Amino acid sequence: TLRYVPLGFTAPSESEGRAVAAADAAALGPQTEADLLFFGFPFYKSGRKRCYARLQRVLGGRLNATWSVWSEAAFEAFWAGTGRWAAHLNLHKECGHAQSSHNPVVFRTSLLLSRGATVISERAYYKDEHEYAGLVTFGAVDALPSILEQRLIRGSTSDSTRPLQTNASVAALYARRFAPQRIFARARIYTDLLGTNASAPLTEE
Protein backbone atom coordinates (compact mmCIF):
# COMPACT_ATOMS: atom_id res chain seq x y z
CA THR A 1 0.00 0.00 0.00
CA LEU A 2 1.33 3.39 -0.99
CA ARG A 3 0.61 6.16 1.50
CA TYR A 4 0.86 9.91 0.91
CA VAL A 5 2.79 11.30 3.90
CA PRO A 6 4.25 14.74 3.12
CA LEU A 7 6.40 16.58 5.61
CA GLY A 8 4.18 18.47 8.00
CA PHE A 9 4.20 21.73 9.88
CA THR A 10 7.15 22.26 12.23
CA ALA A 11 6.80 25.05 14.76
CA PRO A 12 9.85 27.34 15.03
CA SER A 13 11.93 26.57 18.10
CA GLU A 14 12.38 28.88 21.07
CA SER A 15 16.04 29.37 20.15
CA GLU A 16 15.01 30.46 16.66
CA GLY A 17 12.64 32.97 18.20
CA ARG A 18 15.51 34.32 20.29
CA ALA A 19 17.74 34.57 17.19
CA VAL A 20 15.09 36.54 15.34
CA ALA A 21 14.46 38.80 18.35
CA ALA A 22 18.19 39.46 18.74
CA ALA A 23 18.53 40.37 15.04
CA ASP A 24 15.57 42.72 15.31
CA ALA A 25 16.86 44.30 18.53
CA ALA A 26 20.20 44.95 16.86
CA ALA A 27 18.39 46.41 13.85
CA LEU A 28 20.64 44.37 11.57
CA GLY A 29 18.18 44.28 8.69
CA PRO A 30 18.50 41.82 5.81
CA GLN A 31 21.89 40.19 5.24
CA THR A 32 21.13 39.75 1.52
CA GLU A 33 20.35 41.95 -1.46
CA ALA A 34 18.47 39.15 -3.21
CA ASP A 35 14.70 39.20 -3.63
CA LEU A 36 14.56 35.47 -4.41
CA LEU A 37 16.54 32.65 -2.79
CA PHE A 38 17.04 29.01 -3.69
CA PHE A 39 17.49 27.10 -0.44
CA GLY A 40 20.06 24.53 -1.55
CA PHE A 41 22.79 24.03 -4.16
CA PRO A 42 21.47 24.75 -7.68
CA PHE A 43 24.66 24.15 -9.68
CA TYR A 44 24.86 20.38 -10.11
CA LYS A 45 24.87 19.18 -13.71
CA SER A 46 21.12 18.84 -13.94
CA GLY A 47 18.05 20.54 -15.28
CA ARG A 48 17.91 22.60 -12.10
CA LYS A 49 21.28 24.18 -12.96
CA ARG A 50 20.06 25.15 -16.43
CA CYS A 51 16.78 26.58 -15.15
CA TYR A 52 18.56 28.51 -12.41
CA ALA A 53 20.88 30.00 -15.03
CA ARG A 54 17.90 31.01 -17.16
CA LEU A 55 16.33 32.80 -14.23
CA GLN A 56 19.60 34.45 -13.23
CA ARG A 57 19.98 35.92 -16.72
CA VAL A 58 16.68 37.72 -16.12
CA LEU A 59 16.96 38.51 -12.42
CA GLY A 60 20.71 39.02 -12.04
CA GLY A 61 21.70 39.68 -8.44
CA ARG A 62 18.08 39.56 -7.33
CA LEU A 63 18.41 35.75 -7.38
CA ASN A 64 20.81 33.94 -5.06
CA ALA A 65 21.21 30.58 -3.35
CA THR A 66 22.44 29.24 -0.04
CA TRP A 67 23.89 25.79 0.60
CA SER A 68 25.72 26.29 3.90
CA VAL A 69 22.87 25.34 6.23
CA TRP A 70 23.72 21.98 7.79
CA SER A 71 22.31 22.22 11.31
CA GLU A 72 19.41 23.60 13.28
CA ALA A 73 21.60 26.43 14.59
CA ALA A 74 22.73 27.31 11.07
CA PHE A 75 19.13 27.42 9.88
CA GLU A 76 18.16 29.69 12.77
CA ALA A 77 20.95 32.11 11.86
CA PHE A 78 20.04 31.92 8.17
CA TRP A 79 16.37 32.59 8.83
CA ALA A 80 17.01 35.50 11.19
CA GLY A 81 19.50 37.25 8.94
CA THR A 82 18.54 36.23 5.41
CA GLY A 83 15.71 33.77 4.85
CA ARG A 84 12.79 35.82 6.10
CA TRP A 85 13.77 38.84 4.02
CA ALA A 86 13.41 37.17 0.59
CA ALA A 87 10.96 35.05 -1.36
CA HIS A 88 11.97 31.43 -1.98
CA LEU A 89 12.28 29.40 -5.17
CA ASN A 90 11.45 25.74 -5.76
CA LEU A 91 13.04 24.07 -8.81
CA HIS A 92 12.98 20.36 -9.52
CA LYS A 93 16.24 18.53 -10.14
CA GLU A 94 14.98 17.62 -13.63
CA CYS A 95 13.75 21.16 -14.29
CA GLY A 96 13.09 21.73 -17.99
CA HIS A 97 12.59 18.05 -18.83
CA ALA A 98 9.26 16.85 -20.19
CA GLN A 99 8.48 14.95 -16.97
CA SER A 100 9.60 17.70 -14.60
CA SER A 101 6.07 18.90 -13.92
CA HIS A 102 5.26 15.46 -12.51
CA ASN A 103 7.64 15.97 -9.61
CA PRO A 104 6.48 16.74 -6.06
CA VAL A 105 7.13 19.82 -3.96
CA VAL A 106 10.48 19.28 -2.22
CA PHE A 107 11.01 18.66 1.48
CA ARG A 108 12.72 21.99 2.24
CA THR A 109 9.45 23.77 1.50
CA SER A 110 8.10 22.48 4.82
CA LEU A 111 10.61 24.51 6.82
CA LEU A 112 9.83 27.64 4.83
CA LEU A 113 6.05 27.44 4.84
CA SER A 114 6.03 26.66 8.55
CA ARG A 115 7.44 30.17 8.94
CA GLY A 116 5.06 31.83 6.50
CA ALA A 117 7.61 32.28 3.70
CA THR A 118 6.68 33.50 0.24
CA VAL A 119 7.38 30.52 -2.05
CA ILE A 120 7.18 30.35 -5.85
CA SER A 121 7.77 27.18 -7.85
CA GLU A 122 7.96 25.72 -11.31
CA ARG A 123 4.97 23.55 -12.11
CA ALA A 124 4.67 20.40 -10.00
CA TYR A 125 2.56 17.25 -9.88
CA TYR A 126 -1.05 18.40 -10.24
CA LYS A 127 -2.14 16.85 -6.96
CA ASP A 128 0.68 18.67 -5.17
CA GLU A 129 -0.41 21.93 -6.75
CA HIS A 130 -3.88 21.33 -5.36
CA GLU A 131 -2.50 20.46 -1.90
CA TYR A 132 -0.37 23.62 -1.82
CA ALA A 133 -2.97 26.01 -3.23
CA GLY A 134 -2.83 29.27 -1.30
CA LEU A 135 0.64 28.42 -0.01
CA VAL A 136 2.88 28.18 -3.09
CA THR A 137 2.45 29.96 -6.43
CA PHE A 138 3.24 27.71 -9.40
CA GLY A 139 4.15 28.64 -12.96
CA ALA A 140 6.32 27.86 -15.95
CA VAL A 141 10.01 28.61 -15.36
CA ASP A 142 10.04 31.59 -17.72
CA ALA A 143 6.99 33.03 -15.93
CA LEU A 144 8.62 32.94 -12.48
CA PRO A 145 10.21 36.43 -12.68
CA SER A 146 6.75 37.91 -13.33
CA ILE A 147 5.26 35.80 -10.54
CA LEU A 148 7.99 37.08 -8.22
CA GLU A 149 6.93 40.66 -8.95
CA GLN A 150 3.33 39.77 -8.12
CA ARG A 151 4.16 37.95 -4.90
CA LEU A 152 6.80 40.24 -3.39
CA ILE A 153 5.55 42.03 -0.29
CA ARG A 154 6.13 45.73 -0.85
CA GLY A 155 6.82 48.35 1.79
CA SER A 156 5.14 51.71 1.83
CA THR A 157 6.61 54.35 -0.46
CA SER A 158 7.35 56.52 2.56
CA ASP A 159 9.31 53.78 4.34
CA SER A 160 12.76 52.84 3.08
CA THR A 161 12.92 49.78 5.36
CA ARG A 162 12.84 46.54 3.42
CA PRO A 163 9.77 44.50 4.45
CA LEU A 164 9.82 40.88 5.56
CA GLN A 165 8.68 38.40 2.92
CA THR A 166 6.58 36.38 5.35
CA ASN A 167 2.88 36.17 6.04
CA ALA A 168 1.40 34.84 9.27
CA SER A 169 -1.72 33.66 7.43
CA VAL A 170 0.43 31.36 5.25
CA ALA A 171 2.02 29.79 8.32
CA ALA A 172 -1.41 29.37 9.93
CA LEU A 173 -2.90 27.74 6.83
CA TYR A 174 0.08 25.42 6.50
CA ALA A 175 -0.17 24.49 10.18
CA ARG A 176 -3.83 23.50 9.72
CA ARG A 177 -3.57 21.73 6.39
CA PHE A 178 -0.28 19.94 7.08
CA ALA A 179 -0.68 19.18 10.77
CA PRO A 180 1.27 15.92 11.34
CA GLN A 181 -1.68 14.25 13.10
CA ARG A 182 -3.97 15.14 10.21
CA ILE A 183 -1.47 13.74 7.68
CA PHE A 184 -1.11 10.48 9.60
CA ALA A 185 -4.87 10.10 10.04
CA ARG A 186 -5.55 10.66 6.34
CA ALA A 187 -2.89 8.07 5.42
CA ARG A 188 -4.53 5.64 7.89
CA ILE A 189 -1.25 5.19 9.74
CA TYR A 190 -2.96 5.22 13.12
CA THR A 191 -5.61 2.66 12.22
CA ASP A 192 -3.82 0.39 9.74
CA LEU A 193 -0.23 0.46 10.98
CA LEU A 194 -0.40 1.38 14.66
CA GLY A 195 -3.76 -0.14 15.52
CA THR A 196 -4.98 2.91 17.41
CA ASN A 197 -8.01 5.14 17.07
CA ALA A 198 -6.15 8.46 17.06
CA SER A 199 -7.58 10.83 14.52
CA ALA A 200 -7.64 14.44 13.42
CA PRO A 201 -10.19 16.61 11.59
CA LEU A 202 -9.96 16.00 7.86
CA THR A 203 -12.04 18.92 6.65
CA GLU A 204 -10.79 20.52 3.46
CA GLU A 205 -9.35 24.04 3.51
Coordinates of C-alpha atoms in Angstrom, one line a residue:
T1 CA 0.0 0.0 0.0
L2 CA 1.3 3.4 -1.0
R3 CA 0.6 6.2 1.5
Y4 CA 0.9 9.9 0.9
V5 CA 2.8 11.3 3.9
P6 CA 4.2 14.7 3.1
L7 CA 6.4 16.6 5.6
G8 CA 4.2 18.5 8.0
F9 CA 4.2 21.7 9.9
T10 CA 7.2 22.3 12.2
A11 CA 6.8 25.1 14.8
P12 CA 9.8 27.3 15.0
S13 CA 11.9 26.6 18.1
E14 CA 12.4 28.9 21.1
S15 CA 16.0 29.4 20.1
E16 CA 15.0 30.5 16.7
G17 CA 12.6 33.0 18.2
R18 CA 15.5 34.3 20.3
A19 CA 17.7 34.6 17.2
V20 CA 15.1 36.5 15.3
A21 CA 14.5 38.8 18.4
A22 CA 18.2 39.5 18.7
A23 CA 18.5 40.4 15.0
D24 CA 15.6 42.7 15.3
A25 CA 16.9 44.3 18.5
A26 CA 20.2 45.0 16.9
A27 CA 18.4 46.4 13.8
L28 CA 20.6 44.4 11.6
G29 CA 18.2 44.3 8.7
P30 CA 18.5 41.8 5.8
Q31 CA 21.9 40.2 5.2
T32 CA 21.1 39.8 1.5
E33 CA 20.3 42.0 -1.5
A34 CA 18.5 39.1 -3.2
D35 CA 14.7 39.2 -3.6
L36 CA 14.6 35.5 -4.4
L37 CA 16.5 32.6 -2.8
F38 CA 17.0 29.0 -3.7
F39 CA 17.5 27.1 -0.4
G40 CA 20.1 24.5 -1.6
F41 CA 22.8 24.0 -4.2
P42 CA 21.5 24.7 -7.7
F43 CA 24.7 24.2 -9.7
Y44 CA 24.9 20.4 -10.1
K45 CA 24.9 19.2 -13.7
S46 CA 21.1 18.8 -13.9
G47 CA 18.0 20.5 -15.3
R48 CA 17.9 22.6 -12.1
K49 CA 21.3 24.2 -13.0
R50 CA 20.1 25.1 -16.4
C51 CA 16.8 26.6 -15.1
Y52 CA 18.6 28.5 -12.4
A53 CA 20.9 30.0 -15.0
R54 CA 17.9 31.0 -17.2
L55 CA 16.3 32.8 -14.2
Q56 CA 19.6 34.4 -13.2
R57 CA 20.0 35.9 -16.7
V58 CA 16.7 37.7 -16.1
L59 CA 17.0 38.5 -12.4
G60 CA 20.7 39.0 -12.0
G61 CA 21.7 39.7 -8.4
R62 CA 18.1 39.6 -7.3
L63 CA 18.4 35.8 -7.4
N64 CA 20.8 33.9 -5.1
A65 CA 21.2 30.6 -3.3
T66 CA 22.4 29.2 0.0
W67 CA 23.9 25.8 0.6
S68 CA 25.7 26.3 3.9
V69 CA 22.9 25.3 6.2
W70 CA 23.7 22.0 7.8
S71 CA 22.3 22.2 11.3
E72 CA 19.4 23.6 13.3
A73 CA 21.6 26.4 14.6
A74 CA 22.7 27.3 11.1
F75 CA 19.1 27.4 9.9
E76 CA 18.2 29.7 12.8
A77 CA 21.0 32.1 11.9
F78 CA 20.0 31.9 8.2
W79 CA 16.4 32.6 8.8
A80 CA 17.0 35.5 11.2
G81 CA 19.5 37.2 8.9
T82 CA 18.5 36.2 5.4
G83 CA 15.7 33.8 4.8
R84 CA 12.8 35.8 6.1
W85 CA 13.8 38.8 4.0
A86 CA 13.4 37.2 0.6
A87 CA 11.0 35.0 -1.4
H88 CA 12.0 31.4 -2.0
L89 CA 12.3 29.4 -5.2
N90 CA 11.5 25.7 -5.8
L91 CA 13.0 24.1 -8.8
H92 CA 13.0 20.4 -9.5
K93 CA 16.2 18.5 -10.1
E94 CA 15.0 17.6 -13.6
C95 CA 13.8 21.2 -14.3
G96 CA 13.1 21.7 -18.0
H97 CA 12.6 18.1 -18.8
A98 CA 9.3 16.8 -20.2
Q99 CA 8.5 15.0 -17.0
S100 CA 9.6 17.7 -14.6
S101 CA 6.1 18.9 -13.9
H102 CA 5.3 15.5 -12.5
N103 CA 7.6 16.0 -9.6
P104 CA 6.5 16.7 -6.1
V105 CA 7.1 19.8 -4.0
V106 CA 10.5 19.3 -2.2
F107 CA 11.0 18.7 1.5
R108 CA 12.7 22.0 2.2
T109 CA 9.5 23.8 1.5
S110 CA 8.1 22.5 4.8
L111 CA 10.6 24.5 6.8
L112 CA 9.8 27.6 4.8
L113 CA 6.0 27.4 4.8
S114 CA 6.0 26.7 8.6
R115 CA 7.4 30.2 8.9
G116 CA 5.1 31.8 6.5
A117 CA 7.6 32.3 3.7
T118 CA 6.7 33.5 0.2
V119 CA 7.4 30.5 -2.1
I120 CA 7.2 30.3 -5.9
S121 CA 7.8 27.2 -7.9
E122 CA 8.0 25.7 -11.3
R123 CA 5.0 23.5 -12.1
A124 CA 4.7 20.4 -10.0
Y125 CA 2.6 17.3 -9.9
Y126 CA -1.0 18.4 -10.2
K127 CA -2.1 16.8 -7.0
D128 CA 0.7 18.7 -5.2
E129 CA -0.4 21.9 -6.7
H130 CA -3.9 21.3 -5.4
E131 CA -2.5 20.5 -1.9
Y132 CA -0.4 23.6 -1.8
A133 CA -3.0 26.0 -3.2
G134 CA -2.8 29.3 -1.3
L135 CA 0.6 28.4 0.0
V136 CA 2.9 28.2 -3.1
T137 CA 2.5 30.0 -6.4
F138 CA 3.2 27.7 -9.4
G139 CA 4.2 28.6 -13.0
A140 CA 6.3 27.9 -16.0
V141 CA 10.0 28.6 -15.4
D142 CA 10.0 31.6 -17.7
A143 CA 7.0 33.0 -15.9
L144 CA 8.6 32.9 -12.5
P145 CA 10.2 36.4 -12.7
S146 CA 6.8 37.9 -13.3
I147 CA 5.3 35.8 -10.5
L148 CA 8.0 37.1 -8.2
E149 CA 6.9 40.7 -9.0
Q150 CA 3.3 39.8 -8.1
R151 CA 4.2 37.9 -4.9
L152 CA 6.8 40.2 -3.4
I153 CA 5.6 42.0 -0.3
R154 CA 6.1 45.7 -0.8
G155 CA 6.8 48.3 1.8
S156 CA 5.1 51.7 1.8
T157 CA 6.6 54.4 -0.5
S158 CA 7.4 56.5 2.6
D159 CA 9.3 53.8 4.3
S160 CA 12.8 52.8 3.1
T161 CA 12.9 49.8 5.4
R162 CA 12.8 46.5 3.4
P163 CA 9.8 44.5 4.5
L164 CA 9.8 40.9 5.6
Q165 CA 8.7 38.4 2.9
T166 CA 6.6 36.4 5.3
N167 CA 2.9 36.2 6.0
A168 CA 1.4 34.8 9.3
S169 CA -1.7 33.7 7.4
V170 CA 0.4 31.4 5.3
A171 CA 2.0 29.8 8.3
A172 CA -1.4 29.4 9.9
L173 CA -2.9 27.7 6.8
Y174 CA 0.1 25.4 6.5
A175 CA -0.2 24.5 10.2
R176 CA -3.8 23.5 9.7
R177 CA -3.6 21.7 6.4
F178 CA -0.3 19.9 7.1
A179 CA -0.7 19.2 10.8
P180 CA 1.3 15.9 11.3
Q181 CA -1.7 14.3 13.1
R182 CA -4.0 15.1 10.2
I183 CA -1.5 13.7 7.7
F184 CA -1.1 10.5 9.6
A185 CA -4.9 10.1 10.0
R186 CA -5.6 10.7 6.3
A187 CA -2.9 8.1 5.4
R188 CA -4.5 5.6 7.9
I189 CA -1.3 5.2 9.7
Y190 CA -3.0 5.2 13.1
T191 CA -5.6 2.7 12.2
D192 CA -3.8 0.4 9.7
L193 CA -0.2 0.5 11.0
L194 CA -0.4 1.4 14.7
G195 CA -3.8 -0.1 15.5
T196 CA -5.0 2.9 17.4
N197 CA -8.0 5.1 17.1
A198 CA -6.2 8.5 17.1
S199 CA -7.6 10.8 14.5
A200 CA -7.6 14.4 13.4
P201 CA -10.2 16.6 11.6
L202 CA -10.0 16.0 7.9
T203 CA -12.0 18.9 6.7
E204 CA -10.8 20.5 3.5
E205 CA -9.4 24.0 3.5

